[in-house]
PDB file of C-alpha atoms in Angstrom:
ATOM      1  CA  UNK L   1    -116.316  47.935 179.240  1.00  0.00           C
ATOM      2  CA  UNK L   2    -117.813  51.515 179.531  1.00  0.00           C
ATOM      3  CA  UNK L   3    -120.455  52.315 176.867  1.00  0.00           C
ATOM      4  CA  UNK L   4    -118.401  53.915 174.157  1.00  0.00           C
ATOM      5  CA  UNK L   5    -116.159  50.847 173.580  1.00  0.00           C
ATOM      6  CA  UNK L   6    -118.582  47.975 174.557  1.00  0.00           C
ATOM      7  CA  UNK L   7    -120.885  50.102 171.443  1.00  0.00           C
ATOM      8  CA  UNK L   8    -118.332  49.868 169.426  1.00  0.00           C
ATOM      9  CA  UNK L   9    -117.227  46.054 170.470  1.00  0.00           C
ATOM     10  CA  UNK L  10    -121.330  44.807 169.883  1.00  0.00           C
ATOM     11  CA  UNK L  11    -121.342  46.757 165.938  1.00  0.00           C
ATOM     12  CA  UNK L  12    -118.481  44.389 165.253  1.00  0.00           C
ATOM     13  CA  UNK L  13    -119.112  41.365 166.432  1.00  0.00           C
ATOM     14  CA  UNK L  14    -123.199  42.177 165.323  1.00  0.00           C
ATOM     15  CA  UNK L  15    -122.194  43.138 161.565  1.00  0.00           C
ATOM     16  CA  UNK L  16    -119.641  39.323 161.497  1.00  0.00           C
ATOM     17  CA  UNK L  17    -122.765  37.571 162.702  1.00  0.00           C
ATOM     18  CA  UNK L  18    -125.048  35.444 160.695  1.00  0.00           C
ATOM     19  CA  UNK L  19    -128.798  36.555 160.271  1.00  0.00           C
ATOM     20  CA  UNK L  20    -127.463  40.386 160.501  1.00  0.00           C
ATOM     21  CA  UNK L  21    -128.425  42.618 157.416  1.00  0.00           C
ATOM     22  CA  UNK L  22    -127.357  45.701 158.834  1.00  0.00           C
ATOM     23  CA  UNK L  23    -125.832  47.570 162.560  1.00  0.00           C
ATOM     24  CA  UNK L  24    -124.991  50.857 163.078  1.00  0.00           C
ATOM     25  CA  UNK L  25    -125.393  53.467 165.990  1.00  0.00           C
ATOM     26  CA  UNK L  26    -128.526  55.030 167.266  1.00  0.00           C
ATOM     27  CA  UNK L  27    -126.881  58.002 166.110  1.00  0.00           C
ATOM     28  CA  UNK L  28    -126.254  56.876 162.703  1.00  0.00           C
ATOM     29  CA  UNK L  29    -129.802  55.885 162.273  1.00  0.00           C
ATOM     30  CA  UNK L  30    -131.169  58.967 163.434  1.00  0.00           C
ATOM     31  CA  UNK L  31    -131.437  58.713 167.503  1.00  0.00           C
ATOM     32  CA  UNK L  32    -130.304  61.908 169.200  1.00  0.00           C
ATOM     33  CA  UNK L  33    -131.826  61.616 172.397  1.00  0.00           C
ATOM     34  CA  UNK L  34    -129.248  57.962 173.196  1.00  0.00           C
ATOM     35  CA  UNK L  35    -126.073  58.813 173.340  1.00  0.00           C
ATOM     36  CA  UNK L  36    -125.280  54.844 173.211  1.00  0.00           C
ATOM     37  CA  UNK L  37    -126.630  52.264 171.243  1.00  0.00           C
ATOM     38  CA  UNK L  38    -127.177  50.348 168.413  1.00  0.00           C
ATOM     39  CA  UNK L  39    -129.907  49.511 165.530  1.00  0.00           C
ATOM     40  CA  UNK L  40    -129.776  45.866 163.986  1.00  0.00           C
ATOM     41  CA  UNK L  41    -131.301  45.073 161.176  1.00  0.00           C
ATOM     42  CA  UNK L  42    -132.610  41.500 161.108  1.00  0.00           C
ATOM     43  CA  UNK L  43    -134.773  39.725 158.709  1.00  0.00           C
ATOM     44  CA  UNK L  44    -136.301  43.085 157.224  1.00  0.00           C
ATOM     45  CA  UNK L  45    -137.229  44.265 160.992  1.00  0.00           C
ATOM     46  CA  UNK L  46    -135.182  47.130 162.557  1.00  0.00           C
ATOM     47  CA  UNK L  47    -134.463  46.440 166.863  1.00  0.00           C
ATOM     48  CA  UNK L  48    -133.513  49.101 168.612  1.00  0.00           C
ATOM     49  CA  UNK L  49    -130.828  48.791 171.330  1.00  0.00           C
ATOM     50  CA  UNK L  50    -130.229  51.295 173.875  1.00  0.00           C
ATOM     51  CA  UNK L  51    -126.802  51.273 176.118  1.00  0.00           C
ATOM     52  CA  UNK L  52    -126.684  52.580 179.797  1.00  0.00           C
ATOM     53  CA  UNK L  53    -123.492  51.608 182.421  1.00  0.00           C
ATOM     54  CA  UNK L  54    -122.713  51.082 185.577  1.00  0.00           C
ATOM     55  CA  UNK L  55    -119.168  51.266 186.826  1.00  0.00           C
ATOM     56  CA  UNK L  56    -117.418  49.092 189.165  1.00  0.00           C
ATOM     57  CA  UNK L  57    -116.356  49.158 192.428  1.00  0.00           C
ATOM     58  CA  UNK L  58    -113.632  52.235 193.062  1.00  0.00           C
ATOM     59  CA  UNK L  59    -114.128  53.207 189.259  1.00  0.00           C
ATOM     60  CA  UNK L  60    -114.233  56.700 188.681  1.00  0.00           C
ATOM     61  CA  UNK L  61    -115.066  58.566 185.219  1.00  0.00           C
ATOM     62  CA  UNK L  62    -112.185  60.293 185.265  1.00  0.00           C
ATOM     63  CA  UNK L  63    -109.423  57.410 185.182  1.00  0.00           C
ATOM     64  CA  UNK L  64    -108.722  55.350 182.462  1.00  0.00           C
ATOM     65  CA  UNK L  65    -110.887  51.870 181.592  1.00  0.00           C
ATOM     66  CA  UNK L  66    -109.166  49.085 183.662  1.00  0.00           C
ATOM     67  CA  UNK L  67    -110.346  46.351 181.434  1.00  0.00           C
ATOM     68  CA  UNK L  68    -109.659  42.699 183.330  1.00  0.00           C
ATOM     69  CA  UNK L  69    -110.001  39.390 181.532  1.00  0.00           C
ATOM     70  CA  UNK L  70    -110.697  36.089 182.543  1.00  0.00           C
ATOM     71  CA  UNK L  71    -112.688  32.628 181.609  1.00  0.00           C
ATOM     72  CA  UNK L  72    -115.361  34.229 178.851  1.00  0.00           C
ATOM     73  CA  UNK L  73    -119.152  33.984 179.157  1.00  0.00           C
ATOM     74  CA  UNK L  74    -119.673  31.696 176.148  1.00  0.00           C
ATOM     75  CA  UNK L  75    -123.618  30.377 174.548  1.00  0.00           C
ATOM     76  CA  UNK L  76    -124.644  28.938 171.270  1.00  0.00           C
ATOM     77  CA  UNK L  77    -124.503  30.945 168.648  1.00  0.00           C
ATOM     78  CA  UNK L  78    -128.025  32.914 168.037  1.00  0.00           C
ATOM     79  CA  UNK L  79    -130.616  31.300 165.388  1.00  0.00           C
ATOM     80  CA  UNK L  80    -132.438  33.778 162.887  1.00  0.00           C
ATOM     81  CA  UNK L  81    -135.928  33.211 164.380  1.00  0.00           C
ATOM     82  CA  UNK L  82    -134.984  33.803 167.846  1.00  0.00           C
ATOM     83  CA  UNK L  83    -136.397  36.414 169.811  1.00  0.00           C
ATOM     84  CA  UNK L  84    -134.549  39.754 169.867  1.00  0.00           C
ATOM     85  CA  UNK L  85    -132.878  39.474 173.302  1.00  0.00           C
ATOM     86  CA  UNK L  86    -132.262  35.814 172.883  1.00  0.00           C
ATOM     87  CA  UNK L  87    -130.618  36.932 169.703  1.00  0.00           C
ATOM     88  CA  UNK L  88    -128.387  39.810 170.959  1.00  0.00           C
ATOM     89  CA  UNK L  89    -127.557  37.489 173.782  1.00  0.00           C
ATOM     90  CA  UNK L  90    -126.456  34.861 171.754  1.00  0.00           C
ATOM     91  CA  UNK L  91    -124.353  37.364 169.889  1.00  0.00           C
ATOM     92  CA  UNK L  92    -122.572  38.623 172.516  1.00  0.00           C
ATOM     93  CA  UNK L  93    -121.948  34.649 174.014  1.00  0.00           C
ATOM     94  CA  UNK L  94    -120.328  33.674 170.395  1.00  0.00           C
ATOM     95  CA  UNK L  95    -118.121  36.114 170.504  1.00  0.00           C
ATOM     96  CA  UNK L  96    -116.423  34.586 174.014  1.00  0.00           C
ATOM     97  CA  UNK L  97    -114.992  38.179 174.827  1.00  0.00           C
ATOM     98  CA  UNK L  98    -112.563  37.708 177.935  1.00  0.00           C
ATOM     99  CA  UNK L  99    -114.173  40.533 179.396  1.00  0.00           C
ATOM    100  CA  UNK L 100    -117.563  40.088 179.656  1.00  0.00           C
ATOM    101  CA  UNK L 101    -118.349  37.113 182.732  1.00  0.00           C
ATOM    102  CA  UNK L 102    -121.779  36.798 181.919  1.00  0.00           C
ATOM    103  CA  UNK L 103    -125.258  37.899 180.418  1.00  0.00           C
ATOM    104  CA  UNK L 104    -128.495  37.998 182.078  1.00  0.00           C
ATOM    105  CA  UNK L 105    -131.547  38.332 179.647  1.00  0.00           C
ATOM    106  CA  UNK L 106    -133.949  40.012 182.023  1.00  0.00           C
ATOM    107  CA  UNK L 107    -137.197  38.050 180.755  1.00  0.00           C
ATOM    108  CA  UNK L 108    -135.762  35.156 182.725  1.00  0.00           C
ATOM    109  CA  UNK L 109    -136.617  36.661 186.203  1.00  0.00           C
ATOM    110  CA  UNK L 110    -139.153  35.919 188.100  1.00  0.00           C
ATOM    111  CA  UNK L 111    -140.440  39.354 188.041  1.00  0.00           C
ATOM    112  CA  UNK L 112    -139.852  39.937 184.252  1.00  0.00           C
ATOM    113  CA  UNK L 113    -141.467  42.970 182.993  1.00  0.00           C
ATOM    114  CA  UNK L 114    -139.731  43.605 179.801  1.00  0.00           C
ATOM    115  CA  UNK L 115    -136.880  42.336 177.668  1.00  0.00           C
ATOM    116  CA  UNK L 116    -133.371  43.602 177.842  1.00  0.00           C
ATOM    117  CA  UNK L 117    -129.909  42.246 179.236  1.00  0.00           C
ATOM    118  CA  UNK L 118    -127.282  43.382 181.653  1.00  0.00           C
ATOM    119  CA  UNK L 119    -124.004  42.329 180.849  1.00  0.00           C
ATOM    120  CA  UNK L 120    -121.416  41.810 183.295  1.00  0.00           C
ATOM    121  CA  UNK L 121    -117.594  42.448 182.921  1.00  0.00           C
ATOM    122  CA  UNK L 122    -114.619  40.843 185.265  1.00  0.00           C
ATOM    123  CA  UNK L 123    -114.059  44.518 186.139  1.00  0.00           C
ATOM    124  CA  UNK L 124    -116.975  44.427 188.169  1.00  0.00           C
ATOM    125  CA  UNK L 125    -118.619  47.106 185.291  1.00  0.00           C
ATOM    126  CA  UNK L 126    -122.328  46.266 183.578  1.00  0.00           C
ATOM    127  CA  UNK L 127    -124.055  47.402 180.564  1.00  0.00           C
ATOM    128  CA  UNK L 128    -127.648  47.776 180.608  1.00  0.00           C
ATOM    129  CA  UNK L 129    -129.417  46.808 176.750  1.00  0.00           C
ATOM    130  CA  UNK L 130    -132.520  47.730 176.987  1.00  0.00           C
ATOM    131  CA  UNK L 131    -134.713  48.024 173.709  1.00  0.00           C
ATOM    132  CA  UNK L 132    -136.245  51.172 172.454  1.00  0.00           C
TER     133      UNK L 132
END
């Protein structure tokens, strides 16, 4: 899901989820210098989320999206006190999208130096989230 439609797919499935006051794009709430991303509004608290991509293999910028489906990555459904990755994580597992195989929250490595999350699709694509 390249960055433009996987942005658009998290602000829906963010503003039908529990716990969510308010989403919108970085844009929207002011960010010029992202050209992809989102700002939730949680609990009072603003959380920045910036969107980067990787393609998959053979994908070029210049064809259309290939989107492939298949078994969805699925998790419990987030819980208003949870941190913000665990949170956005737990959004995007709810929503069982038959794109996305699986989320890594990157404060689960070994070598964890910050929060964030890299989504993979069946396409072989990823999104980087990576707070602001």
């Amino acid at each position: 899901m390249r960055p433009a439609r996987f942005q658009d797919w998290l602000i829906d499935t963010v503003k039908n989820t529990a716990g969510a006051d308010r989403v919108q794009t970085l844009a929207e709430a002011g960010d010029s210098r992202h050209p992809f991303g989102i700002a939730v509004t949680r609990g009072g608290r603003e959380e920045r989320w910036q969107i980067n991509h990787q393609l998959g293999e053979g994908e070029k910028h210049d064809h259309a999206e290939s989107p492939v489906t298949d078994t969805p990555f699925s998790s419990e459904a987030p819980q208003p006190g949870d941190a913000a990755d665990v949170w956005l994580a737990g959004v995007i597992g709810a929503a069982e999208c038959p794109e996305i195989a699986r989320v890594d929250r990157w404060a689960e490595r070994p070598d964890a130096s910050q929060a964030g999350l890299t989504v993979f699709h069946h396409n072989g694509s990823r999104n980087f989230v990576r707070p602001l």
